[in-house]
DNA sequence: CATTATAGAATGAACGTTCAATCTATATTG
DNA sequence: CAATATAGATTGAACGTTCATTCTATAATG
C-alpha cells in the first residue's frame, strides 16, 4: 500500500509545531538564557498562544531537554563523519577550520554555554549531555586509536583518553574564548590548532 | 593626629557585610545559576534580611557584577606570577597541573561557566569580563614573546595571539569538559597538556 | 459529529524591590 | 556618670509585577 505525503501531515503536523517551538525557544534562550526566558516570550516568538505550548511540551524544562537532545545529535554526526575518513590525521587537520568556525560563532557558543551551565546544576540536562558526550568520546577515541596504530604507535587507554579530552577542551574552549574576546583572530587560531593537532597525533609516548 | 582603629569598624564593617553577601551569593549562583537564585535565598545564606541586602548592593545585578570583578582579579594575579618566572617554559609546564586542577574543580567550573554564559548576553558583565581578559592576554603574550625571543624565534603579533588563544582555550575548555565528563582522567590530561605546551612554545614558524 | 488544535483569560505562587519601623551602639549633654 | 540624642544597622511585611501553569471556550478538521 502507498500513502501520499504531499503535505507532511500524519504524525508530522504536531512535529512541525514542536519544531516551531524548539526554534523559537532556542532563539530566546540564546538571547536571555534559560531562566531569563518566559513562556510568554517563547509563545510570541513561535507565533502561538502560551497555553498551546503546553499541548506539545509538558513544561519549560521539557523544551530545554528537547533542544539539548537534538543539539547533541549534531555533534554525534560530526564525530561519525570523521571516523569514516580515509586519512584521519589529514581529515582532522583539514576540517579544523570548520570546527574552529563553528565553535567561534557567537550564536552557537552562547547556546552551548547556556546548556553546559545548566547541565552543571540540572540533573536532567546533565544526563542528556553526558550520555551524548560519552558516545562522542568513544567514537573519537576509536578513530584516533586506529590512526595511531596505523602509524605504529600503541597507546594506553589513559593516553588515548588524554588526547581526546585535550582535543575536546581545545575546540569547546573556543566557545568561551569568543565570548571573552570577540575580536579573536580566527585565522591565527586555525594555524596554531592545525599544528597542535598534528603534533598530538604524531607524538611518541 | 592619630585615630585609633581598635575595632575594625569605620569603613571595614560594611565591607565585611558586603563580603558576606558576595560569598553567600556566589554559593547560590553556583547551585542555581544567576537567574535561578532569588534574593530571599541569598539573604538566607548570608544570614541577613532581604531588605538589608539592598543596603550594600543597588540590586541583584550589582551583586553579580561585584562577584565577577573580584573573581577576575584572581586570574590577573596568576598571569602576573607566570610573567615573573625565570624560565617561563619550564614554569608553564610545571604549573600546568595547577591550571588543570583549578579548571577541573566543579565548583570553580560551574561559576565560571555561569559567568561567561551571562557575559554572552549581559553587556555589563561582558564589559567586566572582556576588560580583564584583555589584560590577561596582553600579559601572557608578552611573557611568551620574551621566552620565544630568548629561544631565537621571532613571532608576528598574529602568531603570538594564536598561541595565547590556544592556551586559553585549552585551559578554559576544561571547565566545559569537567561538566560533560565528570569521570575525566586528570593525570592523563596533565600529561598531554604538558607535551602540548612544550610543543607550542618550541614550534618553529 | 467527534476529535483535535488553538486561543486567551484565570490563577496562585514567587519574584525583585521598597519602606516604615525597630534595634544597637556610640556621641553628647547636663 | 546618668540621661538623652543621634546615626546607622537591620528587619520583615507589603507592593506591584511577572511567572509557569491550568482552565475554559471556540475554531478547524476529517
Short mmCIF file of C-alpha atoms (C1' of nucleotides) in Angstrom, two decimals:
data_model
loop_
_atom_site.label_atom_id
_atom_site.label_comp_id
_atom_site.label_asym_id
_atom_site.label_seq_id
_atom_site.Cartn_x
_atom_site.Cartn_y
_atom_site.Cartn_z
CA UNK A 1 0.00 0.00 0.00
CA UNK A 2 1.12 3.55 -0.63
CA UNK A 3 0.44 6.73 1.32
CA UNK A 4 0.77 10.12 -0.35
CA UNK A 5 2.65 12.56 1.80
CA UNK A 6 2.24 15.74 -0.29
CA UNK A 7 1.66 17.79 2.82
CA UNK A 8 3.58 16.28 5.65
CA UNK A 9 0.55 15.77 7.86
CA UNK A 10 0.14 12.36 9.51
CA UNK A 11 2.11 12.47 12.70
CA UNK A 12 4.29 15.26 11.46
CA UNK A 13 1.89 18.18 11.89
CA UNK A 14 2.47 18.01 15.60
CA UNK A 15 6.18 17.60 14.97
CA UNK A 16 6.18 20.74 12.83
CA UNK A 17 4.65 22.63 15.70
CA UNK A 18 7.11 21.16 18.14
CA UNK A 19 9.96 22.23 15.89
CA UNK A 20 8.46 25.70 15.70
CA UNK A 21 8.56 25.92 19.48
CA UNK A 22 12.07 24.48 19.64
CA UNK A 23 13.48 27.00 17.18
CA UNK A 24 11.74 29.93 18.83
CA UNK A 25 12.78 28.79 22.29
CA UNK A 26 16.39 28.23 21.27
CA UNK A 27 16.45 31.76 19.95
CA UNK A 28 15.07 33.16 23.18
CA UNK A 29 17.44 31.06 25.27
CA UNK A 30 20.39 32.37 23.29
CA UNK A 31 19.33 35.94 23.99
CA UNK A 32 18.10 35.70 27.56
CA UNK A 33 19.23 32.35 28.94
CA UNK A 34 17.01 29.50 30.10
CA UNK A 35 15.78 31.12 33.26
CA UNK A 36 15.65 34.61 31.79
CA UNK A 37 13.21 33.44 29.13
CA UNK A 38 9.49 33.31 29.86
CA UNK A 39 6.89 31.08 28.27
CA UNK A 40 5.19 34.27 27.08
CA UNK A 41 8.35 35.22 25.16
CA UNK A 42 8.62 31.78 23.60
CA UNK A 43 4.97 31.75 22.60
CA UNK A 44 5.27 35.16 20.99
CA UNK A 45 8.41 34.13 19.09
CA UNK A 46 6.75 30.88 17.99
CA UNK A 47 3.60 32.71 16.95
CA UNK A 48 1.23 30.79 19.17
CA UNK A 49 -0.51 31.18 22.50
CA UNK A 50 1.07 30.37 25.84
CA UNK A 51 -1.46 27.68 26.57
CA UNK A 52 -0.87 25.99 23.26
CA UNK A 53 2.77 25.40 24.07
CA UNK A 54 1.67 23.08 26.85
CA UNK A 55 -0.05 20.97 24.26
CA UNK A 56 3.33 19.97 22.89
CA UNK A 57 5.61 20.19 25.90
CA UNK A 58 4.93 19.13 29.44
CA UNK A 59 6.66 22.19 30.83
CA UNK A 60 9.52 24.60 30.27
CA UNK A 61 12.17 22.11 31.32
CA UNK A 62 10.95 19.65 28.68
CA UNK A 63 11.57 22.27 26.00
CA UNK A 64 15.10 22.72 27.29
CA UNK A 65 15.69 18.97 27.39
CA UNK A 66 14.40 18.56 23.85
CA UNK A 67 16.63 21.30 22.49
CA UNK A 68 19.65 19.85 24.25
CA UNK A 69 18.97 16.33 22.98
CA UNK A 70 18.56 17.48 19.36
CA UNK A 71 21.61 19.67 19.52
CA UNK A 72 23.85 16.88 20.72
CA UNK A 73 22.81 14.66 17.84
CA UNK A 74 24.55 17.21 15.63
CA UNK A 75 27.86 16.61 17.41
CA UNK A 76 27.49 12.85 17.19
CA UNK A 77 27.09 13.09 13.44
CA UNK A 78 30.32 15.06 13.21
CA UNK A 79 32.43 12.52 15.06
CA UNK A 80 30.90 9.75 12.96
CA UNK A 81 31.89 11.61 9.80
CA UNK A 82 35.44 11.98 10.97
CA UNK A 83 35.65 8.31 11.73
CA UNK A 84 34.68 7.47 8.17
CA UNK A 85 37.50 9.50 6.65
CA UNK A 86 40.31 7.66 4.89
CA UNK A 87 43.31 9.54 6.23
CA UNK A 88 42.14 10.60 9.68
CA UNK A 89 45.04 12.86 10.52
CA UNK A 90 44.74 14.83 7.29
CA UNK A 91 40.96 14.96 7.63
CA UNK A 92 41.21 16.36 11.13
CA UNK A 93 43.76 18.96 10.13
CA UNK A 94 41.80 19.97 7.06
CA UNK A 95 38.50 20.14 8.89
CA UNK A 96 39.97 22.04 11.84
CA UNK A 97 38.85 25.28 10.21
CA UNK A 98 35.23 24.11 10.29
CA UNK A 99 35.47 23.16 13.94
CA UNK A 100 37.04 26.48 14.83
CA UNK A 101 34.49 28.45 12.81
CA UNK A 102 31.63 26.55 14.34
CA UNK A 103 32.69 26.99 17.92
CA UNK A 104 33.56 30.65 17.44
CA UNK A 105 30.12 31.53 16.14
CA UNK A 106 28.62 33.66 18.92
CA UNK A 107 25.13 32.22 18.42
CA UNK A 108 26.35 28.64 18.72
CA UNK A 109 28.68 29.47 21.57
CA UNK A 110 26.00 31.33 23.54
CA UNK A 111 23.55 28.46 23.46
CA UNK A 112 26.22 25.82 24.10
CA UNK A 113 27.46 27.68 27.15
CA UNK A 114 23.92 28.08 28.39
CA UNK A 115 23.44 24.34 28.01
CA UNK A 116 26.60 23.33 29.82
CA UNK A 117 25.99 25.87 32.60
CA UNK A 118 22.52 24.37 33.01
CA UNK A 119 23.98 20.87 32.97
CA UNK A 120 26.20 21.87 35.88
CA UNK A 121 23.13 22.09 38.11
CA UNK A 122 20.18 20.40 36.39
CA UNK A 123 20.46 16.60 36.57
CA UNK A 124 18.03 16.01 33.71
CA UNK A 125 20.08 18.15 31.34
CA UNK A 126 23.30 16.72 32.74
CA UNK A 127 22.18 13.18 31.94
CA UNK A 128 21.44 14.04 28.32
CA UNK A 129 24.68 15.93 27.85
CA UNK A 130 26.82 13.25 29.47
CA UNK A 131 25.28 10.38 27.56
CA UNK A 132 25.98 12.14 24.26
CA UNK A 133 29.47 13.12 25.33
CA UNK A 134 30.27 9.54 26.26
CA UNK A 135 29.35 8.42 22.74
CA UNK A 136 31.40 11.18 21.15
CA UNK A 137 34.43 10.36 23.24
CA UNK A 138 34.18 6.68 22.42
CA UNK A 139 33.91 7.42 18.70
CA UNK A 140 36.80 9.88 18.74
CA UNK A 141 38.99 7.57 20.81
CA UNK A 142 38.39 4.69 18.41
CA UNK A 143 39.17 6.94 15.45
CA UNK A 144 42.41 8.15 16.96
CA UNK A 145 43.44 4.66 18.04
CA UNK A 146 43.22 3.21 14.54
CA UNK A 147 45.09 6.19 13.10
CA UNK A 148 47.80 5.84 15.72
CA UNK A 149 48.07 2.09 15.27
CA UNK A 150 48.44 2.56 11.52
CA UNK A 151 51.35 4.90 12.28
CA UNK A 152 52.92 2.31 14.54
CA UNK A 153 52.05 3.81 17.92
CA UNK A 154 50.35 1.77 20.60
CA UNK A 155 48.69 3.92 23.24
CA UNK A 156 47.21 3.06 26.61
CA UNK A 157 43.53 3.75 27.28
CA UNK A 158 44.52 6.58 29.58
CA UNK A 159 46.83 8.17 26.99
CA UNK A 160 44.07 7.95 24.43
CA UNK A 161 41.58 9.48 26.83
CA UNK A 162 44.02 12.30 27.50
CA UNK A 163 44.27 13.08 23.80
CA UNK A 164 40.50 13.02 23.36
CA UNK A 165 39.95 15.30 26.33
CA UNK A 166 42.60 17.72 25.14
CA UNK A 167 41.11 17.96 21.67
CA UNK A 168 37.65 18.42 23.13
CA UNK A 169 38.89 21.08 25.54
CA UNK A 170 40.58 22.98 22.72
CA UNK A 171 37.51 23.17 20.49
CA UNK A 172 34.94 23.62 23.21
CA UNK A 173 37.19 26.15 24.88
CA UNK A 174 36.75 28.36 21.83
CA UNK A 175 33.13 28.86 22.86
CA UNK A 176 34.40 30.59 25.96
CA UNK A 177 37.10 32.46 24.07
CA UNK A 178 34.69 34.00 21.59
CA UNK A 179 32.69 35.50 24.46
CA UNK A 180 35.71 36.71 26.38
CA UNK A 181 37.48 38.03 23.29
CA UNK A 182 35.08 38.85 20.47
CA UNK A 183 37.95 40.27 18.38
CA UNK A 184 39.80 36.97 18.38
CA UNK A 185 41.82 36.29 15.20
CA UNK A 186 40.23 33.18 13.72
CA UNK A 187 42.91 32.54 11.08
CA UNK A 188 45.67 32.69 13.66
CA UNK A 189 43.84 30.22 15.85
CA UNK A 190 43.31 27.81 12.96
CA UNK A 191 47.01 27.86 12.16
CA UNK A 192 48.06 27.05 15.72
CA UNK A 193 45.31 24.45 16.08
CA UNK A 194 46.45 22.62 12.95
CA UNK A 195 49.98 22.48 14.22
CA UNK A 196 48.83 21.26 17.61
CA UNK A 197 46.58 18.57 16.16
CA UNK A 198 49.44 17.35 14.01
CA UNK A 199 51.79 17.21 16.98
CA UNK A 200 49.19 15.50 19.13
CA UNK A 201 48.52 12.74 16.63
CA UNK A 202 52.21 12.21 15.84
CA UNK A 203 53.65 12.31 19.33
CA UNK A 204 55.69 9.39 20.57
CA UNK A 205 54.82 8.13 24.06
CA UNK B 1 46.74 63.47 64.59
CA UNK B 2 46.08 59.79 65.21
CA UNK B 3 42.89 57.74 65.05
CA UNK B 4 42.62 54.51 66.95
CA UNK B 5 41.05 51.68 64.99
CA UNK B 6 40.90 49.04 67.72
CA UNK B 7 37.64 47.62 66.45
CA UNK B 8 37.77 47.44 62.68
CA UNK B 9 34.63 49.46 62.28
CA UNK B 10 34.92 52.61 60.21
CA UNK B 11 34.69 51.62 56.57
CA UNK B 12 35.53 47.93 57.03
CA UNK B 13 32.37 46.84 58.81
CA UNK B 14 30.38 47.50 55.66
CA UNK B 15 32.98 45.68 53.61
CA UNK B 16 32.71 42.64 55.87
CA UNK B 17 28.99 42.60 55.26
CA UNK B 18 29.45 43.03 51.52
CA UNK B 19 31.87 40.10 51.52
CA UNK B 20 29.32 38.07 53.46
CA UNK B 21 26.76 38.71 50.74
CA UNK B 22 29.27 38.02 47.97
CA UNK B 23 30.27 34.65 49.36
CA UNK B 24 26.69 33.59 50.03
CA UNK B 25 25.54 34.77 46.61
CA UNK B 26 28.40 33.04 44.79
CA UNK B 27 27.41 29.84 46.53
CA UNK B 28 23.78 30.21 45.48
CA UNK B 29 24.76 31.14 41.93
CA UNK B 30 26.89 28.02 41.66
CA UNK B 31 23.96 25.88 42.72
CA UNK B 32 21.08 27.56 40.94
CA UNK B 33 22.53 29.99 38.42
CA UNK B 34 22.18 33.78 38.45
CA UNK B 35 18.57 33.90 37.40
CA UNK B 36 17.60 30.77 39.30
CA UNK B 37 18.73 32.38 42.55
CA UNK B 38 16.36 34.64 44.46
CA UNK B 39 17.25 37.47 46.79
CA UNK B 40 15.46 35.53 49.51
CA UNK B 41 17.86 32.62 49.01
CA UNK B 42 20.89 34.89 49.12
CA UNK B 43 19.65 36.65 52.25
CA UNK B 44 19.06 33.37 53.99
CA UNK B 45 22.52 32.08 53.05
CA UNK B 46 24.12 35.33 54.15
CA UNK B 47 22.20 35.31 57.44
CA UNK B 48 20.52 38.66 56.99
CA UNK B 49 17.17 40.02 55.89
CA UNK B 50 16.22 40.57 52.26
CA UNK B 51 15.90 44.29 52.74
CA UNK B 52 19.32 44.61 54.27
CA UNK B 53 20.99 43.30 51.15
CA UNK B 54 19.86 46.44 49.38
CA UNK B 55 21.83 48.45 51.87
CA UNK B 56 25.01 47.12 50.35
CA UNK B 57 24.08 46.44 46.75
CA UNK B 58 21.94 48.52 44.45
CA UNK B 59 20.25 45.42 43.04
CA UNK B 60 20.81 41.82 42.12
CA UNK B 61 22.84 42.64 39.03
CA UNK B 62 25.26 44.66 41.12
CA UNK B 63 25.98 41.57 43.23
CA UNK B 64 26.71 39.62 40.07
CA UNK B 65 28.95 42.37 38.73
CA UNK B 66 30.85 42.56 42.02
CA UNK B 67 31.47 38.82 42.14
CA UNK B 68 32.64 38.78 38.54
CA UNK B 69 35.01 41.68 39.05
CA UNK B 70 36.59 40.13 42.15
CA UNK B 71 36.90 36.74 40.53
CA UNK B 72 38.77 38.07 37.53
CA UNK B 73 41.33 39.74 39.71
CA UNK B 74 42.35 36.23 40.71
CA UNK B 75 43.19 35.34 37.10
CA UNK B 76 45.16 38.52 36.60
CA UNK B 77 47.33 37.65 39.56
CA UNK B 78 48.10 34.27 38.04
CA UNK B 79 49.31 35.62 34.71
CA UNK B 80 51.41 38.19 36.54
CA UNK B 81 53.04 35.40 38.56
CA UNK B 82 53.87 33.46 35.44
CA UNK B 83 55.46 36.51 33.91
CA UNK B 84 57.78 36.84 36.84
CA UNK B 85 59.16 33.32 36.49
CA UNK B 86 62.76 32.89 35.40
CA UNK B 87 62.40 30.05 32.91
CA UNK B 88 58.93 30.65 31.52
CA UNK B 89 58.65 27.44 29.55
CA UNK B 90 59.56 25.25 32.49
CA UNK B 91 57.34 27.29 34.79
CA UNK B 92 54.37 26.83 32.49
CA UNK B 93 54.95 23.12 32.12
CA UNK B 94 55.45 22.65 35.83
CA UNK B 95 52.44 24.72 36.79
CA UNK B 96 50.20 23.09 34.19
CA UNK B 97 48.97 20.71 36.85
CA UNK B 98 47.70 23.60 38.93
CA UNK B 99 45.89 25.10 35.97
CA UNK B 100 44.29 21.78 35.10
CA UNK B 101 43.29 21.10 38.70
CA UNK B 102 41.82 24.54 39.08
CA UNK B 103 39.72 24.45 35.94
CA UNK B 104 38.53 20.91 36.59
CA UNK B 105 37.15 21.76 40.01
CA UNK B 106 33.36 21.51 39.56
CA UNK B 107 32.66 24.43 41.86
CA UNK B 108 35.02 26.74 40.01
CA UNK B 109 33.87 25.48 36.64
CA UNK B 110 30.20 25.91 37.45
CA UNK B 111 30.53 29.51 38.48
CA UNK B 112 32.91 30.36 35.63
CA UNK B 113 30.50 28.93 33.09
CA UNK B 114 27.64 30.79 34.67
CA UNK B 115 29.67 33.99 34.37
CA UNK B 116 30.64 33.54 30.75
CA UNK B 117 27.11 32.49 29.79
CA UNK B 118 25.85 35.63 31.47
CA UNK B 119 28.51 37.69 29.69
CA UNK B 120 27.17 36.38 26.38
CA UNK B 121 24.00 38.39 26.92
CA UNK B 122 24.54 40.91 29.71
CA UNK B 123 26.60 43.89 28.50
CA UNK B 124 27.55 44.98 31.98
CA UNK B 125 29.05 41.59 32.80
CA UNK B 126 30.55 41.34 29.32
CA UNK B 127 32.40 44.63 29.82
CA UNK B 128 33.98 43.47 33.07
CA UNK B 129 34.95 40.07 31.68
CA UNK B 130 36.41 41.46 28.47
CA UNK B 131 38.44 44.16 30.14
CA UNK B 132 40.05 41.58 32.43
CA UNK B 133 40.62 39.15 29.57
CA UNK B 134 42.34 41.87 27.54
CA UNK B 135 44.81 42.40 30.36
CA UNK B 136 45.44 38.68 30.78
CA UNK B 137 46.06 38.21 27.07
CA UNK B 138 48.46 41.13 26.95
CA UNK B 139 50.39 39.78 29.92
CA UNK B 140 50.54 36.25 28.56
CA UNK B 141 51.53 37.44 25.06
CA UNK B 142 54.38 39.50 26.48
CA UNK B 143 55.54 36.57 28.58
CA UNK B 144 55.55 34.21 25.63
CA UNK B 145 57.22 36.74 23.34
CA UNK B 146 60.22 37.18 25.64
CA UNK B 147 60.53 33.42 26.10
CA UNK B 148 60.36 32.86 22.34
CA UNK B 149 62.83 35.64 21.60
CA UNK B 150 65.27 34.17 24.09
CA UNK B 151 64.98 30.89 22.18
CA UNK B 152 65.68 32.67 18.90
CA UNK B 153 62.17 32.75 17.47
CA UNK B 154 60.61 35.98 16.22
CA UNK B 155 56.83 35.73 16.00
CA UNK B 156 54.29 38.03 14.40
CA UNK B 157 51.60 39.61 16.55
CA UNK B 158 49.04 37.30 14.94
CA UNK B 159 51.08 34.18 15.61
CA UNK B 160 51.52 35.23 19.22
CA UNK B 161 47.80 35.92 19.55
CA UNK B 162 47.09 32.48 18.12
CA UNK B 163 49.26 30.84 20.76
CA UNK B 164 47.67 32.82 23.56
CA UNK B 165 44.16 31.98 22.39
CA UNK B 166 45.01 28.31 22.03
CA UNK B 167 46.43 28.10 25.53
CA UNK B 168 43.43 29.94 26.92
CA UNK B 169 41.02 27.69 25.03
CA UNK B 170 42.75 24.56 26.34
CA UNK B 171 42.57 25.53 30.00
CA UNK B 172 39.18 27.22 29.91
CA UNK B 173 37.85 24.35 27.83
CA UNK B 174 38.48 22.09 30.81
CA UNK B 175 35.66 23.90 32.62
CA UNK B 176 33.31 22.54 29.99
CA UNK B 177 34.95 19.12 29.98
CA UNK B 178 34.53 18.59 33.69
CA UNK B 179 30.79 19.13 33.36
CA UNK B 180 30.40 16.98 30.28
CA UNK B 181 32.65 14.22 31.60
CA UNK B 182 32.86 14.18 35.38
CA UNK B 183 34.95 10.99 35.27
CA UNK B 184 37.69 12.67 33.28
CA UNK B 185 41.20 11.37 33.99
CA UNK B 186 43.07 14.37 35.35
CA UNK B 187 46.54 12.85 35.27
CA UNK B 188 46.16 11.85 31.64
CA UNK B 189 45.10 15.35 30.73
CA UNK B 190 48.04 16.90 32.56
CA UNK B 191 50.45 14.66 30.66
CA UNK B 192 49.05 15.61 27.25
CA UNK B 193 48.80 19.27 28.22
CA UNK B 194 52.46 19.37 29.22
CA UNK B 195 53.52 17.89 25.93
CA UNK B 196 51.31 20.31 24.02
CA UNK B 197 52.58 23.35 25.90
CA UNK B 198 56.14 22.27 25.23
CA UNK B 199 55.44 21.83 21.53
CA UNK B 200 53.58 25.12 21.33
CA UNK B 201 56.41 27.12 22.89
CA UNK B 202 59.10 25.36 20.86
CA UNK B 203 57.49 25.37 17.47
CA UNK B 204 59.31 26.91 14.53
CA UNK B 205 57.19 29.22 12.35
"C1'" DC C 1 -20.22 14.96 14.98
"C1'" DA C 2 -16.29 13.79 17.41
"C1'" DT C 3 -11.72 14.91 17.87
"C1'" DT C 4 -8.01 17.79 17.87
"C1'" DA C 5 -5.88 22.47 17.50
"C1'" DT C 6 -5.80 26.82 19.22
"C1'" DA C 7 -6.50 30.98 21.83
"C1'" DG C 8 -6.66 33.68 25.74
"C1'" DA C 9 -8.25 34.57 30.31
"C1'" DA C 10 -7.63 32.98 35.08
"C1'" DT C 11 -4.84 31.52 39.00
"C1'" DG C 12 -1.81 31.49 42.64
"C1'" DA C 13 2.91 31.43 43.73
"C1'" DA C 14 7.27 33.75 43.53
"C1'" DC C 15 9.88 37.44 42.30
"C1'" DG C 16 12.82 41.93 42.98
"C1'" DT C 17 12.42 45.91 45.33
"C1'" DT C 18 10.83 49.43 48.72
"C1'" DC C 19 9.81 51.16 53.10
"C1'" DA C 20 8.39 52.32 57.70
"C1'" DA C 21 9.70 50.69 61.95
"C1'" DT C 22 12.90 48.88 65.43
"C1'" DC C 23 17.10 47.82 67.45
"C1'" DT C 24 22.08 48.87 68.75
"C1'" DA C 25 25.72 51.44 69.85
"C1'" DT C 26 28.10 55.48 70.08
"C1'" DA C 27 28.25 60.52 71.00
"C1'" DT C 28 26.50 64.50 73.54
"C1'" DT C 29 24.92 66.79 77.26
"C1'" DG C 30 23.92 68.40 81.99
"C1'" DC D 1 28.19 59.19 85.12
"C1'" DA D 2 23.47 59.01 84.12
"C1'" DA D 3 20.24 60.69 80.63
"C1'" DT D 4 19.34 61.78 76.23
"C1'" DA D 5 20.12 62.38 71.31
"C1'" DT D 6 21.53 60.67 67.06
"C1'" DA D 7 23.11 57.71 63.24
"C1'" DG D 8 23.39 53.69 61.14
"C1'" DA D 9 22.26 48.71 61.02
"C1'" DT D 10 18.73 45.66 60.47
"C1'" DT D 11 14.24 43.76 60.00
"C1'" DG D 12 10.12 41.74 57.83
"C1'" DA D 13 5.98 42.91 55.83
"C1'" DA D 14 3.93 44.99 51.75
"C1'" DC D 15 3.82 46.31 46.70
"C1'" DG D 16 3.20 45.70 42.06
"C1'" DT D 17 4.73 42.72 38.56
"C1'" DT D 18 5.79 38.66 36.25
"C1'" DC D 19 5.93 33.95 36.10
"C1'" DA D 20 4.61 28.95 34.83
"C1'" DT D 21 0.79 26.51 34.51
"C1'" DT D 22 -4.25 25.37 34.15
"C1'" DC D 23 -8.88 26.10 32.68
"C1'" DT D 24 -12.45 27.18 29.54
"C1'" DA D 25 -14.23 28.15 25.34
"C1'" DT D 26 -14.10 28.38 20.36
"C1'" DA D 27 -12.42 27.05 15.69
"C1'" DA D 28 -10.81 23.70 12.45
"C1'" DT D 29 -10.63 19.16 10.70
"C1'" DG D 30 -11.69 14.70 8.97
#
